PDB file of N, CA and C in Angstrom:
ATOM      1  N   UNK H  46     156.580 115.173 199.240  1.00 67.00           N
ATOM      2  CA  UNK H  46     156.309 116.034 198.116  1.00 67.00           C
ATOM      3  C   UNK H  46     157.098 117.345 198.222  1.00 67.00           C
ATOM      4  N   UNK H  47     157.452 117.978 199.518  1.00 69.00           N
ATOM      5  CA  UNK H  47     158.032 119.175 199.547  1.00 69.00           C
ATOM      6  C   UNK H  47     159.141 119.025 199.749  1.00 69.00           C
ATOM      7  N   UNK H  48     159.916 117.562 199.826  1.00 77.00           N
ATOM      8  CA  UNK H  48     161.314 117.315 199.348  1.00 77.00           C
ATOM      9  C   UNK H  48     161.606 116.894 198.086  1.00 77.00           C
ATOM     10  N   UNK H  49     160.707 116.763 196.951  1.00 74.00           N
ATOM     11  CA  UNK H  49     160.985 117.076 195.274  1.00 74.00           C
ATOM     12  C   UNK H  49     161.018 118.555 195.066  1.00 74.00           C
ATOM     13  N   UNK H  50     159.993 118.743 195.520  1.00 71.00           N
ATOM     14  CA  UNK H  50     160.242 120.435 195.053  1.00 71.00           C
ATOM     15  C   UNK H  50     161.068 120.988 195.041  1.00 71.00           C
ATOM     16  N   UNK H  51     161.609 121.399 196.735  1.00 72.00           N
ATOM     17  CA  UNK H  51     162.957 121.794 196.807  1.00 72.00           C
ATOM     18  C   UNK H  51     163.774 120.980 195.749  1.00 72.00           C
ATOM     19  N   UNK H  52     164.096 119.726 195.656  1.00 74.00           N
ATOM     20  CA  UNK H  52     164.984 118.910 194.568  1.00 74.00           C
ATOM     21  C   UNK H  52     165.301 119.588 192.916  1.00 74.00           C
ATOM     22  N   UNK H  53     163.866 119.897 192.940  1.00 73.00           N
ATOM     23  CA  UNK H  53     163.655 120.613 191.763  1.00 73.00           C
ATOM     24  C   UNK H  53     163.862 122.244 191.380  1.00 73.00           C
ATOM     25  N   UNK H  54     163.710 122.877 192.054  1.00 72.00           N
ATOM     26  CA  UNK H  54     164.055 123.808 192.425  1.00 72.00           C
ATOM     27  C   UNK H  54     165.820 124.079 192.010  1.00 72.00           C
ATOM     28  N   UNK H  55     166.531 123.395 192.892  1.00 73.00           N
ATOM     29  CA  UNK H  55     167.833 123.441 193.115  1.00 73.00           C
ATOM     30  C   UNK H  55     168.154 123.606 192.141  1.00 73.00           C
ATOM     31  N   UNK H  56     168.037 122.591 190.814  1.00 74.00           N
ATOM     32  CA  UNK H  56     168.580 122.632 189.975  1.00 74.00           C
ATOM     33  C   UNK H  56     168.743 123.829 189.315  1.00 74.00           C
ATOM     34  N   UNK H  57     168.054 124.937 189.355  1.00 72.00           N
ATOM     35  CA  UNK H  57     167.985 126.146 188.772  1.00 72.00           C
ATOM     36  C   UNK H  57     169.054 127.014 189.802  1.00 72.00           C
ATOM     37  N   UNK H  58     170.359 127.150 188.371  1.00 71.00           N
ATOM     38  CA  UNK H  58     171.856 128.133 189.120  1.00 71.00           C
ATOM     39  C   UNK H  58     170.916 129.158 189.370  1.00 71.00           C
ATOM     40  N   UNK H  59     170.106 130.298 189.140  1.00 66.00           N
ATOM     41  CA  UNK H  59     169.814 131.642 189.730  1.00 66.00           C
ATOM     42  C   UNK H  59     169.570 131.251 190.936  1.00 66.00           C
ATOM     43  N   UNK H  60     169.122 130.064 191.402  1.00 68.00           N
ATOM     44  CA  UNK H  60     168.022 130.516 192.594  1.00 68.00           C
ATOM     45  C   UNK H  60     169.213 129.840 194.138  1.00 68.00           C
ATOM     46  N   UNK H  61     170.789 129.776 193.325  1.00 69.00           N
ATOM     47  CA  UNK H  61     171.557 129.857 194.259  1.00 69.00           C
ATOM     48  C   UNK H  61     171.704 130.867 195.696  1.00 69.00           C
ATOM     49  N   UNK H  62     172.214 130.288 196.682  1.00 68.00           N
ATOM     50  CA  UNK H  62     171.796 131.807 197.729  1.00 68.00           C
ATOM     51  C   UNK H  62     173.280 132.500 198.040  1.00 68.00           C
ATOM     52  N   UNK H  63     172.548 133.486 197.713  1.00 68.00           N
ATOM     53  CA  UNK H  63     173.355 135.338 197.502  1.00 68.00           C
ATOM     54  C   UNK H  63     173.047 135.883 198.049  1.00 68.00           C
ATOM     55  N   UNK H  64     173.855 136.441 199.194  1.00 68.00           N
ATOM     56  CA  UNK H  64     173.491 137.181 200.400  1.00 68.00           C
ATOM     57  C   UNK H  64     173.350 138.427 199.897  1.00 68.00           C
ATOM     58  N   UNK H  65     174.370 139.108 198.649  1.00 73.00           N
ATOM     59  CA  UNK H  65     173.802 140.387 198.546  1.00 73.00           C
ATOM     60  C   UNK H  65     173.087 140.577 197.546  1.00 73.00           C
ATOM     61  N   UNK H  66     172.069 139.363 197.120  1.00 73.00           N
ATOM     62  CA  UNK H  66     171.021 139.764 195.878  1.00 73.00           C
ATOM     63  C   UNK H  66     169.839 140.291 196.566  1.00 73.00           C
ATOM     64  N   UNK H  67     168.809 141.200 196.088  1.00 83.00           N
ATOM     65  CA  UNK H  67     168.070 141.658 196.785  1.00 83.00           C
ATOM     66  C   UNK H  67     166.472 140.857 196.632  1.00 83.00           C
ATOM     67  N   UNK H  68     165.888 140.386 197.779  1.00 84.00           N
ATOM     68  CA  UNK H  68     164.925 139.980 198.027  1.00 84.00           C
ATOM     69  C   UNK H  68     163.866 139.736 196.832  1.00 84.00           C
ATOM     70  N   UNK H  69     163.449 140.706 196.190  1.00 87.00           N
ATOM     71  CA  UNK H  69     162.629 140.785 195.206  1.00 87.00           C
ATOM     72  C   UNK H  69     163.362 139.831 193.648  1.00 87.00           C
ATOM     73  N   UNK H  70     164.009 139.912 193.603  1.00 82.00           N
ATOM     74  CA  UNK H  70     164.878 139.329 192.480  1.00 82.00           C
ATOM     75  C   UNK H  70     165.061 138.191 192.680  1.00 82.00           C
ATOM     76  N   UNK H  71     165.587 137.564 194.053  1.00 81.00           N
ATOM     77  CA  UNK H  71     164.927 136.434 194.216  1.00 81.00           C
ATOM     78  C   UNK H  71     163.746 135.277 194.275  1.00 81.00           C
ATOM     79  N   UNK H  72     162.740 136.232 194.546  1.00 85.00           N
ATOM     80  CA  UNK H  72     161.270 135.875 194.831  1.00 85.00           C
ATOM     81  C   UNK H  72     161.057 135.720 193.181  1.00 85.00           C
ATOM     82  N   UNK H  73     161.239 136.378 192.281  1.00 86.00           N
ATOM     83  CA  UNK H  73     160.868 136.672 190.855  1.00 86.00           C
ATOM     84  C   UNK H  73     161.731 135.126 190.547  1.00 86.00           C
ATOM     85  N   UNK H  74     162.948 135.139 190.677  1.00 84.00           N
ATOM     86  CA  UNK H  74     163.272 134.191 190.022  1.00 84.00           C
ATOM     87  C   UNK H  74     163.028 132.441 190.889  1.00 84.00           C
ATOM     88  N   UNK H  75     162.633 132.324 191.929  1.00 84.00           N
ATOM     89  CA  UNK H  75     161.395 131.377 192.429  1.00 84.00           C
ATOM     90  C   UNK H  75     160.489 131.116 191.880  1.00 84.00           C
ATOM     91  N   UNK H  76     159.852 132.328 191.855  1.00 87.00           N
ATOM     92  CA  UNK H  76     158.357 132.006 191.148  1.00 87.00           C
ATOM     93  C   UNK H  76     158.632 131.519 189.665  1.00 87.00           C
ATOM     94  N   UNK H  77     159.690 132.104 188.778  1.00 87.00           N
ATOM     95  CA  UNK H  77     159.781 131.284 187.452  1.00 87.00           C
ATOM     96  C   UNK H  77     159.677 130.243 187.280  1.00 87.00           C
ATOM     97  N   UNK H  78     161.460 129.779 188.226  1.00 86.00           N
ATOM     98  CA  UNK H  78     161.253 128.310 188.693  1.00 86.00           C
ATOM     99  C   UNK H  78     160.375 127.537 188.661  1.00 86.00           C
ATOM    100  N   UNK H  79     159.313 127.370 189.756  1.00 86.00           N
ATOM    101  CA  UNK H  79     158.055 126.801 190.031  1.00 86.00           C
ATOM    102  C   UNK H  79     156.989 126.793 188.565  1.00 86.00           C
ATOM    103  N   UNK H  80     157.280 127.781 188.010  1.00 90.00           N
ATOM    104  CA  UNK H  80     156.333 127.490 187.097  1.00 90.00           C
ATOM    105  C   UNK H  80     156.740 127.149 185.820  1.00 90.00           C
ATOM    106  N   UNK H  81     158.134 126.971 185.878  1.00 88.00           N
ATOM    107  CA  UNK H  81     158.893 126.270 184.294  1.00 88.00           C
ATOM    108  C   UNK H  81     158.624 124.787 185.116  1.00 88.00           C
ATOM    109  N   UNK H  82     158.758 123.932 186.609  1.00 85.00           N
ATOM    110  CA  UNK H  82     158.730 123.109 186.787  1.00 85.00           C
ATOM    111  C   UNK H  82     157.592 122.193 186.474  1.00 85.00           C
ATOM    112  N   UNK H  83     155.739 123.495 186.743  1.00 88.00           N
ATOM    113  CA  UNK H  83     154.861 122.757 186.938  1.00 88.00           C
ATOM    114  C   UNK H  83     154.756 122.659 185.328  1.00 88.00           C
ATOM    115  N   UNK H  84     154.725 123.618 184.396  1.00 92.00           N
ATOM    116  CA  UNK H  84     155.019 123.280 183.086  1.00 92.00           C
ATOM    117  C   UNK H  84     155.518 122.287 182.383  1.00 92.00           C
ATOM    118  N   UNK H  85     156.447 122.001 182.694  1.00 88.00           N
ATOM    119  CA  UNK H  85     157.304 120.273 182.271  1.00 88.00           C
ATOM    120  C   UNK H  85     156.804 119.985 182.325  1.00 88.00           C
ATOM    121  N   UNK H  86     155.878 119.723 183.809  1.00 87.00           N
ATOM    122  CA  UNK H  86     155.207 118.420 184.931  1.00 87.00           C
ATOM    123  C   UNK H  86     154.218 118.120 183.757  1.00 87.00           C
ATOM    124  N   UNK H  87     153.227 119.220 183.712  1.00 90.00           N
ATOM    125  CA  UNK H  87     152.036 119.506 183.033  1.00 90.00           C
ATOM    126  C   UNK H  87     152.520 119.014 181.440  1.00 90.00           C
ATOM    127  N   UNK H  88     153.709 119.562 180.937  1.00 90.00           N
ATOM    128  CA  UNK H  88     153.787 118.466 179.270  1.00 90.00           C
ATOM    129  C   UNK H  88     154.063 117.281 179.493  1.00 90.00           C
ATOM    130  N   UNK H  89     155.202 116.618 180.279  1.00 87.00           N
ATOM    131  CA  UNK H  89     154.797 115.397 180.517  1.00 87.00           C
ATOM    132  C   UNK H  89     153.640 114.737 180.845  1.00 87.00           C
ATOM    133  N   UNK H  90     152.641 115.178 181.369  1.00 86.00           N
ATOM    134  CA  UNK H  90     151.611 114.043 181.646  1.00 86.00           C
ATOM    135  C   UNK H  90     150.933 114.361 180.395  1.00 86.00           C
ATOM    136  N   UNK H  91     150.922 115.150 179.884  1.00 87.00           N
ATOM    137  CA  UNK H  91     149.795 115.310 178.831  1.00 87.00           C
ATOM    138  C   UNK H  91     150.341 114.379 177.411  1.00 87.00           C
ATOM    139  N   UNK H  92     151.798 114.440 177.116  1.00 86.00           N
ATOM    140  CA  UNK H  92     152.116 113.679 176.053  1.00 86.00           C
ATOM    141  C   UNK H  92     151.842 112.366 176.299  1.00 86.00           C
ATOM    142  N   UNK H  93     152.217 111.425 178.121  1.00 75.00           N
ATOM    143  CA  UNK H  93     151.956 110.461 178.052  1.00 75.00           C
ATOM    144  C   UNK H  93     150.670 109.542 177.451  1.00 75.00           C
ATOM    145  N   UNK H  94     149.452 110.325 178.008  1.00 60.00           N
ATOM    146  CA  UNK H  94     148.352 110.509 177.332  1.00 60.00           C
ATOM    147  C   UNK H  94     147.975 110.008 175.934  1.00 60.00           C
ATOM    148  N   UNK H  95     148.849 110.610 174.980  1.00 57.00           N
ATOM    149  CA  UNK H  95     148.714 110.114 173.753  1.00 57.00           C
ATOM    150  C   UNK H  95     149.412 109.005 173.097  1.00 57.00           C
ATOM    151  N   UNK H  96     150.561 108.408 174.311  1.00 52.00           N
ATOM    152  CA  UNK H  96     150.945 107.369 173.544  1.00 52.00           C
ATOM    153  C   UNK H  96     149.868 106.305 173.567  1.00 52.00           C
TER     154      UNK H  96
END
């Protein structure tokens, strides 16, 4: 499971690693990540649902 994530993750260019981006800006754009991912996750199962 914590080798999809990362998988998923990746795909998002910001969250490329930049040695001189600063810590916080990173963490911010992680946490988006993760939660545009569980979002999908979360519309996909819910549309399946109604077919």
């Amino acid at each position: 499971m914590i080798e999809r994530t990362i998988s998923w993750l990746t795909g998002y260019r910001r969250l490329s690693p930049r040695y001189k981006r600063d810590p916080r800006n990173y963490l911010a754009f992680l946490g988006l990540a993760a939660a545009l991912c569980r979002y999908k996750r979360l519309i996909r199962l819910t549309t399946q649902d109604t077919v």
